[in-house]
XYZ file of C-alpha atoms in Angstrom:
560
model
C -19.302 19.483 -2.603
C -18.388 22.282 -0.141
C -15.262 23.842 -1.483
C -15.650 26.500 1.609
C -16.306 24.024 4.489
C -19.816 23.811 5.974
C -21.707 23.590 9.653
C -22.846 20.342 9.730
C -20.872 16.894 9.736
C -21.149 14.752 6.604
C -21.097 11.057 6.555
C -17.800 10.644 4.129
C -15.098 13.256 3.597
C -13.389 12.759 0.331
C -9.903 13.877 0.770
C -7.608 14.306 -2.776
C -4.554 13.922 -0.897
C -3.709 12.969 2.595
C -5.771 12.644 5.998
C -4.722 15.866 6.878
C -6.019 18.055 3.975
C -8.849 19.587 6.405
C -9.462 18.817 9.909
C -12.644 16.104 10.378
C -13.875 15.415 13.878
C -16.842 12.353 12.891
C -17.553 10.689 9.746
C -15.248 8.369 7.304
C -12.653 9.737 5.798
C -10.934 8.257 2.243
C -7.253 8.599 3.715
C -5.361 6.993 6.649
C -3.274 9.200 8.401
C 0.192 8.423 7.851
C -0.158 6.353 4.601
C 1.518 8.426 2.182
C 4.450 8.183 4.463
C 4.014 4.145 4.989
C 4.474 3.482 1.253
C 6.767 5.766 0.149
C 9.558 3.334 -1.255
C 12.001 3.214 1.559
C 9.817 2.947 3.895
C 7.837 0.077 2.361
C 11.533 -1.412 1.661
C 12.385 -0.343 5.274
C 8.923 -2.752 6.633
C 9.663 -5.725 3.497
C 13.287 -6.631 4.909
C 11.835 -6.435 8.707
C 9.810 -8.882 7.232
C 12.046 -11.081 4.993
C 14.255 -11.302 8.003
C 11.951 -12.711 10.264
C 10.166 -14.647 7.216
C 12.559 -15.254 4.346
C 10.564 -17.761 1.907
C 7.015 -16.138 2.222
C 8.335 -12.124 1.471
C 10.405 -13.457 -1.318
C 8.357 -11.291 -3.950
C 9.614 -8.073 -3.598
C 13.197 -7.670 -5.137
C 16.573 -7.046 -2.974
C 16.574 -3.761 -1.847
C 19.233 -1.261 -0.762
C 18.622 2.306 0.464
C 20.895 5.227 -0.627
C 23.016 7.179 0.151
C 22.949 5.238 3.944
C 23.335 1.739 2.341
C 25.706 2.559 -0.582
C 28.746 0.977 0.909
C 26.886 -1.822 1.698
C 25.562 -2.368 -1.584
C 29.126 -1.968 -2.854
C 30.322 -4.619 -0.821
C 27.176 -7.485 -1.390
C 27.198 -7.148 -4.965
C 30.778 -7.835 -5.092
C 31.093 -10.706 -2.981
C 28.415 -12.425 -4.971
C 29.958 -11.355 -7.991
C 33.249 -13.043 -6.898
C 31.206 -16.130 -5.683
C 29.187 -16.027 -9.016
C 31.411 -14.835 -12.178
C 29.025 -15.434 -14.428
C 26.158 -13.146 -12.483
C 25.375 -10.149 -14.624
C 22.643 -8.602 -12.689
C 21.187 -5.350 -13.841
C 19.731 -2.194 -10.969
C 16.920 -0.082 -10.959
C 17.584 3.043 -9.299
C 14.121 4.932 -7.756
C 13.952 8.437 -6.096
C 12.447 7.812 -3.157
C 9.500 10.567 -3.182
C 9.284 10.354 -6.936
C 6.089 9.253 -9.224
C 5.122 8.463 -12.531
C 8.334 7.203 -13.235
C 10.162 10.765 -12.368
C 14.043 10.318 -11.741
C 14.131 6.567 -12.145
C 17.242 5.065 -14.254
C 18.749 1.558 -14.376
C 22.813 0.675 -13.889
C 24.806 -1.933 -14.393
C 27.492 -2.087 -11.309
C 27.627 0.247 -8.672
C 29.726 2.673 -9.400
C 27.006 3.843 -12.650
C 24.952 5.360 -9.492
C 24.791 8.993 -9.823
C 26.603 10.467 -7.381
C 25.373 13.703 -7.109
C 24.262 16.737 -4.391
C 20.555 14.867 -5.067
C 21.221 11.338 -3.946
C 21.666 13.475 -0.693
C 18.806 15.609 -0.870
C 16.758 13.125 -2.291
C 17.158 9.841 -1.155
C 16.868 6.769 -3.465
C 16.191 2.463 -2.864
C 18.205 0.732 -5.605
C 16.884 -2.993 -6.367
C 17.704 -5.733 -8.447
C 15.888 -5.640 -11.457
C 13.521 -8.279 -13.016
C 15.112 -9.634 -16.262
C 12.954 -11.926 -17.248
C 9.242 -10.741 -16.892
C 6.409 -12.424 -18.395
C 5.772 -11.213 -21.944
C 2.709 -10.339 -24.286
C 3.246 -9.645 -27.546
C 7.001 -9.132 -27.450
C 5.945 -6.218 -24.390
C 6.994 -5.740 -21.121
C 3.947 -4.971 -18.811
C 2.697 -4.496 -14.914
C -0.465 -4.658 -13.388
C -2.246 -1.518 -11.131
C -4.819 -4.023 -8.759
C -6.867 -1.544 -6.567
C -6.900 -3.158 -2.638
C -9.674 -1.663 -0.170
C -8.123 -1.211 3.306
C -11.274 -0.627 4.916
C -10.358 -0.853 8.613
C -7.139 -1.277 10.221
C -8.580 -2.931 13.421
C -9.794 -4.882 12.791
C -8.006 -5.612 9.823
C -10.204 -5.808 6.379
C -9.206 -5.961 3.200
C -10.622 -6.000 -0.284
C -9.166 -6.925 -3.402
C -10.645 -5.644 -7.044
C -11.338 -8.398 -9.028
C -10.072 -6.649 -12.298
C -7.250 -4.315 -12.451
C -5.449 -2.512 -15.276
C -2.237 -4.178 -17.153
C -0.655 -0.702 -18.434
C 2.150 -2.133 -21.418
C 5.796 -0.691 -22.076
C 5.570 0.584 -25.963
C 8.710 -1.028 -27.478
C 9.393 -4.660 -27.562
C 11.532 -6.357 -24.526
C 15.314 -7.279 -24.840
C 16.967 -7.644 -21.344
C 19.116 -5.061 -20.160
C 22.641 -4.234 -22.144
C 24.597 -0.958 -21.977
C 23.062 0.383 -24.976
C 19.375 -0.619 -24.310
C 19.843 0.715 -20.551
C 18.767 4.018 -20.893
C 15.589 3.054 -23.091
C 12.691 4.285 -21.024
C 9.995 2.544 -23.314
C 11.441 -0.674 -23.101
C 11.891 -1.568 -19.535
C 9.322 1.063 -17.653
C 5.795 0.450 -17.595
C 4.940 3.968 -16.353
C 1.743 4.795 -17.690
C 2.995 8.477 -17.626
C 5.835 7.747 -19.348
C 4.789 5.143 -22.213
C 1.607 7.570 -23.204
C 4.545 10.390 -24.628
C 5.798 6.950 -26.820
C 4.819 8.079 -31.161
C 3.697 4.101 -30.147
C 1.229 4.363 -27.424
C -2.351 3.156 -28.810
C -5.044 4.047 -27.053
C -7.885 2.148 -27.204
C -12.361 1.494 -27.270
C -11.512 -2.415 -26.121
C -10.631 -3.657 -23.552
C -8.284 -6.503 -25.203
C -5.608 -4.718 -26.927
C -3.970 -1.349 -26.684
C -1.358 0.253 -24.429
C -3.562 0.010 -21.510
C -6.234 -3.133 -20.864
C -7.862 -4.585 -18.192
C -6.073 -7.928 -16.230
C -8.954 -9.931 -17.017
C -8.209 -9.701 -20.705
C -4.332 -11.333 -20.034
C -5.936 -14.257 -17.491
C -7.890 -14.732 -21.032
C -4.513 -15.325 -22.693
C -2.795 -16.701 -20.351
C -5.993 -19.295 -19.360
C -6.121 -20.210 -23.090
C -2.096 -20.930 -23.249
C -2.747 -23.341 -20.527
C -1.558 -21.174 -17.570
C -3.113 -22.291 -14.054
C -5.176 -18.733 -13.225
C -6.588 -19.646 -9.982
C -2.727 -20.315 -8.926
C -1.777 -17.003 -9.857
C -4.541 -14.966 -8.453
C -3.931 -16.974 -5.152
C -0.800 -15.908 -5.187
C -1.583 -12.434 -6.090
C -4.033 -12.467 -3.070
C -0.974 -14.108 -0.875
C 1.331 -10.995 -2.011
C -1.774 -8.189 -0.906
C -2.136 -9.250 2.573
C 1.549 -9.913 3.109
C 2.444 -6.617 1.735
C -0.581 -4.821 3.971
C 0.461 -7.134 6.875
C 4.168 -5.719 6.913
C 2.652 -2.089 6.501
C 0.079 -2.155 9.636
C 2.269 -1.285 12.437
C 3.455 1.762 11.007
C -0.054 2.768 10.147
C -1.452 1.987 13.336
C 1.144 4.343 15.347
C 0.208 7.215 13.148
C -3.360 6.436 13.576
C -3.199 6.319 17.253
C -1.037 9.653 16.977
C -4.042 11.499 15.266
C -6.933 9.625 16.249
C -6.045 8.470 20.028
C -8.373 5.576 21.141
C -11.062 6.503 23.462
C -11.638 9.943 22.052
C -14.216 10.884 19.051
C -12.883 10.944 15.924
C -13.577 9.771 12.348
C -12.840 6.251 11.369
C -10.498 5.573 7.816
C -10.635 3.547 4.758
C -8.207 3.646 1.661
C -7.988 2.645 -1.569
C -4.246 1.966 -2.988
C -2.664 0.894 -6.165
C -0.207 -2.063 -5.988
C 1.758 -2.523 -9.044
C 2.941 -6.039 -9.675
C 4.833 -7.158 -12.230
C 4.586 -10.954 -13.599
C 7.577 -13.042 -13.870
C 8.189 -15.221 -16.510
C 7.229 -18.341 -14.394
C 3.904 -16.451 -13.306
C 5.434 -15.428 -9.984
C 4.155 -12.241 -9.429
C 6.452 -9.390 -7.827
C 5.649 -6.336 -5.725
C 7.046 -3.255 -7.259
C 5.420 -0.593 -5.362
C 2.327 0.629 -3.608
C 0.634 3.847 -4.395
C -1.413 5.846 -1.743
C -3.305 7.663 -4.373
C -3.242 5.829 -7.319
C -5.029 7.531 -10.346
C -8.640 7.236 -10.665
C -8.949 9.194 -13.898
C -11.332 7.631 -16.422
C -10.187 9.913 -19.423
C -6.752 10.810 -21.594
C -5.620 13.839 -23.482
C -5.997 13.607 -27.108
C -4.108 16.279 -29.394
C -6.847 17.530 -31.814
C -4.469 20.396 -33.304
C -0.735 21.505 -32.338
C -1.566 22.703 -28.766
C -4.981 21.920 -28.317
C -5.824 19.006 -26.573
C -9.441 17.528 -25.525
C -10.137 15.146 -23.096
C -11.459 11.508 -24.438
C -13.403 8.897 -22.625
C -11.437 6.118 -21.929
C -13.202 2.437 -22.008
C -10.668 0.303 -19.748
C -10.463 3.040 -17.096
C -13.993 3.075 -16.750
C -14.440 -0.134 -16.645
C -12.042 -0.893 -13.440
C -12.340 2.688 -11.689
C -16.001 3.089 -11.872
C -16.541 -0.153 -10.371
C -13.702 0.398 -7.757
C -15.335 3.520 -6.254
C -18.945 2.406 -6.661
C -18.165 -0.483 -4.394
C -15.857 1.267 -2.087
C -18.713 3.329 -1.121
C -21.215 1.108 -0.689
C -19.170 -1.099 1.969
C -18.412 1.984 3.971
C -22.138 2.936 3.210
C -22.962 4.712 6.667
C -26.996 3.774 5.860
C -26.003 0.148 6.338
C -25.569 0.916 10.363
C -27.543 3.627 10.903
C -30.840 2.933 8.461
C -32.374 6.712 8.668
C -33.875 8.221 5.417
C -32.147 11.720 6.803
C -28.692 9.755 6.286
C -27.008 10.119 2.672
C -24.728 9.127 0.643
C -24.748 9.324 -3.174
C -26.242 6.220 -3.674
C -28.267 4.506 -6.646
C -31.665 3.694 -5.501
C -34.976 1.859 -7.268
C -38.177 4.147 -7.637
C -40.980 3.480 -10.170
C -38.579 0.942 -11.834
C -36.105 3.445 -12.544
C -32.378 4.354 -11.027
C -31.907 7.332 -8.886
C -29.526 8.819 -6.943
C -30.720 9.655 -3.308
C -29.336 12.943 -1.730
C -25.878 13.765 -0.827
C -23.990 13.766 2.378
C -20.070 13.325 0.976
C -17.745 15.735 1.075
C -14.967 16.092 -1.128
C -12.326 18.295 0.908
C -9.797 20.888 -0.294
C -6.620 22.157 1.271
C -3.615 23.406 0.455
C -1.921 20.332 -0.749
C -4.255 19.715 -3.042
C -3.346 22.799 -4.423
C -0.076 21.572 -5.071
C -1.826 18.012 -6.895
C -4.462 20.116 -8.744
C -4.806 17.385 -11.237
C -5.764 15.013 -8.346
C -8.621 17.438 -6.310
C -9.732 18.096 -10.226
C -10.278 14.589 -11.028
C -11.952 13.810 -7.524
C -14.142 16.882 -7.305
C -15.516 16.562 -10.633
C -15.458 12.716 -11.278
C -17.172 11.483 -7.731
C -20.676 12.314 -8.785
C -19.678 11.049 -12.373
C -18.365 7.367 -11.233
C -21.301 6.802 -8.997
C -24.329 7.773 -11.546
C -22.291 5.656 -14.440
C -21.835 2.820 -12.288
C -25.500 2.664 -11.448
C -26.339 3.021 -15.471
C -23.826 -0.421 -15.661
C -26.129 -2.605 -13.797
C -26.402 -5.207 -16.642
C -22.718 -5.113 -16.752
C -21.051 -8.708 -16.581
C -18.265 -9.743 -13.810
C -14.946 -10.148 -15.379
C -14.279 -13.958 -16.338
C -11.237 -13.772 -14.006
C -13.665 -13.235 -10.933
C -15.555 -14.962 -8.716
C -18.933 -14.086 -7.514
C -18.916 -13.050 -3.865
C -21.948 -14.663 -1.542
C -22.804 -11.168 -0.590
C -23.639 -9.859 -4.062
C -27.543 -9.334 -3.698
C -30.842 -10.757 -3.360
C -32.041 -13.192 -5.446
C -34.384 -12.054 -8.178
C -37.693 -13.228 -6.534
C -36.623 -11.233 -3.356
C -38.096 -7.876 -2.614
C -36.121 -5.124 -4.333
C -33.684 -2.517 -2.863
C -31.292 -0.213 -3.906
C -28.459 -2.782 -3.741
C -30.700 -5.635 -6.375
C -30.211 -3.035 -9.057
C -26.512 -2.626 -9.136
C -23.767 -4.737 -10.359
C -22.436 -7.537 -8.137
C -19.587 -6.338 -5.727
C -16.248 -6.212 -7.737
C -14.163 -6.034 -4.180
C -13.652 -9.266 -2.894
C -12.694 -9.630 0.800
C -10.051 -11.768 1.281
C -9.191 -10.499 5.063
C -10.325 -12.125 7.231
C -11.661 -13.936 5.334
C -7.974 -16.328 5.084
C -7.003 -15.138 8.489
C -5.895 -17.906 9.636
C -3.019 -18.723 6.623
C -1.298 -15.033 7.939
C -2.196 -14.666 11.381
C 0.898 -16.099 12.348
C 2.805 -13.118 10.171
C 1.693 -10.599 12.555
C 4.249 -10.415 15.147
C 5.453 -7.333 14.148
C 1.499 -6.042 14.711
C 1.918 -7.441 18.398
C 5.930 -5.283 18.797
C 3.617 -1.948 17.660
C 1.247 -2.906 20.459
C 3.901 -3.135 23.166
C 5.249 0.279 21.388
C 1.950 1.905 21.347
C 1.497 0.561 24.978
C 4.378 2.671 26.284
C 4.560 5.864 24.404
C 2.718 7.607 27.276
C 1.991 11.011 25.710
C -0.868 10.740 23.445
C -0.428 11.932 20.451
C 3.372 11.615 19.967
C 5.054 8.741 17.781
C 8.218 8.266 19.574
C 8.911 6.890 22.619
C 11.171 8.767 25.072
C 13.900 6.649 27.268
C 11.486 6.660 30.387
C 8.880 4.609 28.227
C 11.643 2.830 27.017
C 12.680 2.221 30.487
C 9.468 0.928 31.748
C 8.771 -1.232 29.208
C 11.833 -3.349 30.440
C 11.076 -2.775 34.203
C 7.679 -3.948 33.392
C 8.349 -7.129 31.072
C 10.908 -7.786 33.432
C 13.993 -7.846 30.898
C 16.738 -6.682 32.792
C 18.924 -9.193 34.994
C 22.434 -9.807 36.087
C 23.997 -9.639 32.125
C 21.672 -7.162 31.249
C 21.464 -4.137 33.956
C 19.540 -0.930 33.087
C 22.936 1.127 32.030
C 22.739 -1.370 29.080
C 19.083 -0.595 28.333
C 20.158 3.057 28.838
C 23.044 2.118 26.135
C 20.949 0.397 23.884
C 18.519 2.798 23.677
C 20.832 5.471 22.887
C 22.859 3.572 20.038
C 19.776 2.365 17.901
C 18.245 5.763 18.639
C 20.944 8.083 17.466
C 21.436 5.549 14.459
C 18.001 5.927 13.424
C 17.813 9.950 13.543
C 21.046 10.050 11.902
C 18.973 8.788 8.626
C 16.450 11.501 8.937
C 13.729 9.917 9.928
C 10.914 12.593 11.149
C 12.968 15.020 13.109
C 9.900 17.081 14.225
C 10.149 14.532 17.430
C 12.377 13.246 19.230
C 13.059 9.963 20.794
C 12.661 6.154 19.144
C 10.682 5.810 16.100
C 8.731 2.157 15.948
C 11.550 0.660 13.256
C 14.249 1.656 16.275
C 11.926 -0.328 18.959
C 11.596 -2.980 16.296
C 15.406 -3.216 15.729
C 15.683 -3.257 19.519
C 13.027 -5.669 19.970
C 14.347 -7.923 18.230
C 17.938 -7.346 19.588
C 16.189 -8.346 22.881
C 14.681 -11.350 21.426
C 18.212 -12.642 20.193
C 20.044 -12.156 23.412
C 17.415 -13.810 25.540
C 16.359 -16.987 23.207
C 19.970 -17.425 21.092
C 19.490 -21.325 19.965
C 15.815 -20.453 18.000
C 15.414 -19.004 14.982
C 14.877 -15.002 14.740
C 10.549 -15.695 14.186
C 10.635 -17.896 16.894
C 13.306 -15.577 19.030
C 10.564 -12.604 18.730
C 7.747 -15.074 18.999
C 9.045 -16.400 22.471
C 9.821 -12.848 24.000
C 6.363 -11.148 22.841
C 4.732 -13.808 24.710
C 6.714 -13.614 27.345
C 5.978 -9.757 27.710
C 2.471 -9.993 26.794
C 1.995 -12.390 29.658
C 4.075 -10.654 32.304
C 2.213 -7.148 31.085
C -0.965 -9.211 31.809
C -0.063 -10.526 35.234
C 0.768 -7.392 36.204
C -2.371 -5.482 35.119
C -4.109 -8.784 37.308
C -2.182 -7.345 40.412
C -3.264 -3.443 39.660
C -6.616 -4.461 39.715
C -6.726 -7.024 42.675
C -4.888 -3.542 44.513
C -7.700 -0.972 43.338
C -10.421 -3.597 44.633
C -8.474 -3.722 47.688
């Protein structure tokens, strides 16, 4: 650890925060730029309707979303046409802040008019959703479930899915929502941070009971109640990469922002928290995703009035340590390079026993992690920790839930390395590995590209009305009903729209949901008798191949 900073690169900068707690130049670091921002919740609501408008029936697991105050009439209006259509519809809302955590600001409503309209719905924006009435139950509790997903590269795309995760229980038994339950915080929250101030919290040594277990321990229950398993954790797999595949363009035109292509830089991995909640039916629903989910492995316990101690806790350990134990080894740097001199903490075999070999990670301070001391706290002094407990678990079983992955080690008559003494990999890949089920989801990926392609400046994440401009010269959009005032025009409306909301006014010009909206406002015009996938489908081909004829001709001209 190097508080201070030091000379010489290391191999894997540890950031508590974002990408952009210290400057890094080579290496890996922990954080992609621009994540925080991609999942805060209207964002991530912003990127799930772009989705369930192009794809309706396969992004139907995360809830109806509006976002306040911009969407409050709106919201008004929907929920009472389908009241009028439906009189018997009593739905229920969940009101979220959108930069809050741990449950900070959220409340639930009844009708629209129960939404607090005060000077912070303006200040501090909010997504209200429909909320889930009838979750799946165990023992008479509401819970969710915190699954830890590896994004270990965004191009190519790779992703890894923990095969445990935490289910973290409300601590007073379910009733759906009524006007006098509504405000019961215990009851229909499962915020760990919440539930844990609840005179009915238990913590507990197994794994199996308590406020907080691990998800293997329900696919137990739910196995022995005759519940198909391997359904659900397809589906749970299904929801991940949909989810990640809606977030990529976004990331990718902040990553190309900070790390332009061509240049040195460091290359990015992430782990995030995705908290799903099970449906009665086993459906499983996307509540949020968290871009630093909590890695603690401890609680407070009150010994005396004031004085509090911290206390190991058995179900943390037993997901977290084996989430960061195998995070590092994928990104191991040794596995490319192979020189002793390279390090990372890493349990190796000499004279029969586990070591650790020397260090080259680097966990990084700045000042926001100043402002999340509990975060840098738990990072700086838990790394070491995680690693030299995970390589003491090596006898440690797989939970039942999982499935063994083909690359878990050597088989015991094989020559031993550091790898045939640890635990078999508890991240499972499952991209690309099922590449070809989503590949056709990823037309919004190929809309960045085009966006990317025309930004010009590099560095910037808005694109200008010249790039705008020459991305229609250059696909060849414009015609007779369509003349370049009314690209000028277009450009202008969804622009001004878009900044109106407040999204990043540090630069100006059209953000990549703008070029999206326009995009696909293109895509209609041109193709009207198709379907909106097959609209956008049509005209990214159709760009993509004109984009490629002409690149032919610029370099038949520079031979010439």
């Amino acid at each position: 650890q190097f508080p201070f900073g030091r000379r010489l690169p290391c191999d894997i900068y540890w950031h508590g925060v974002s990408f952009h707690d210290n400057n890094i130049f080579s290496g890996q670091v922990n954080k992609f730029p621009g994540m925080m921002e991609t999942v805060r919740k209207i964002t991530l609501s912003r990127a799930m309707r772009t989705m369930q408008d192009l794809f309706p029936l396969e992004y139907n697991f995360y809830p109806r979303s509006w976002i306040l105050p911009e969407e409050l009439p709106l919201f008004v209006a929907e929920v009472r046409m389908m009241k009028d259509s439906n009189p018997s519809w009593k739905p229920t809302f969940i009101v979220k802040p959108d930069g809050g955590c741990q449950g900070d600001g959220i409340y639930l409503i009844k009708d629209p008019s129960d939404i607090r309209l005060t000077g912070s719905i303006q200040s501090r924006p909010a997504v209200v959703q429909e909320y889930i009435c009838k979750p799946l139950l165990m023992d008479k509790l509401k819970f969710d479930i915190r699954l830890y997903v590896l994004l270990k590269s965004l191009e190519p795309l790779e992703i890894y899915i923990a095969k445990d995760g935490l289910s973290r229980f409300c601590t007073e038994p379910y009733q759906e929502p009524t006007l006098k339950n509504l405000h019961q915080v215990f009851m229909h929250l499962t915020n760990y941070s919440l539930n844990i101030h609840s005179g009915n919290f238990i913590h507990s040594d197994s794994v199996n009971t308590g406020s907080k277990r691990t998800f293997s321990s329900i696919l137990c229950r739910l196995s022995s109640r005759g519940a198909d398993v391997k359904k659900l954790w397809s589906d749970i797999i299904s929801l991940v990469i949909k989810t990640i595949i809606a977030l990529t363009p976004e990331l990718k035109v902040y990553y190309q922002s900070d790390i332009p292509a061509g240049k040195p830089g460091p290359t990015c991995f992430q782990i995030l928290g995705f908290d799903i909640l099970l449906m009665k039916n086993l459906k499983p629903m996307l509540l949020e995703v968290n871009a630093n989910p909590s890695m603690r492995i401890e609680h407070e316990q009150e010994l005396s009035p004031g004085v509090f101690e911290n206390v190991p806790s058995p179900v943390d350990e037993e997901v977290k340590v084996a989430v960061i134990r195998d995070t590092l080894r994928l990104v191991d740097p040794q596995k490319k390079k192979r020189k002793d001199t390279q390090c990372l903490l890493y349990p190796g075999v000499a004279d029969g026993k586990l070591q650790l070999k020397p260090v080259k990670i680097q966990v990084k301070y700045g000042m926001k992690d100043k402002q999340h001391k509990h975060r840098s706290l738990k990072l700086s002094l838990k790394l070491k920790f995680y690693l030299k407990l995970g390589s003491c678990q090596s006898s440690e079983q797989a939970p039942e839930a999982s499935e063994e992955l083909p690359d878990a080690g050597p088989e015991p008559d094989a020559p031993r390395s550091p790898e045939a003494a640890l635990p078999s990999l508890c991240l499972k890949q499952v991209f690309p590995k099922y590449a070809k089920q989503f590949s056709y989801l990823r037309l919004v990926d190929r809309v960045a590209a085009l966006f990317i392609r025309f930004l010009g400046v590099k560095g910037t994440t808005k694109l200008g009305p010249t790039g705008f401009r020459t991305f229609i010269r250059n696909c060849k959009l414009s015609n007779s009903n369509f003349s370049m005032a009314a690209v000028d025009i277009l450009y202008i409306d969804i622009t001004r729209r878009w900044n109106s909301m407040g999204i990043d006014h540090k630069e100006s010009g059209m953000c990549l949901q703008a070029f999206v909206e326009a995009f696909f406002c293109l895509a209609q015009k041109k193709y009207k008798s198709l379907p909106l996938h097959e609209q956008v489908a049509s005209l990214i081909e159709l760009c993509e191949c004109r984009l490629a004829a002409l690149r032919g001709k610029r370099l038949v001209w520079g031979c010439g």
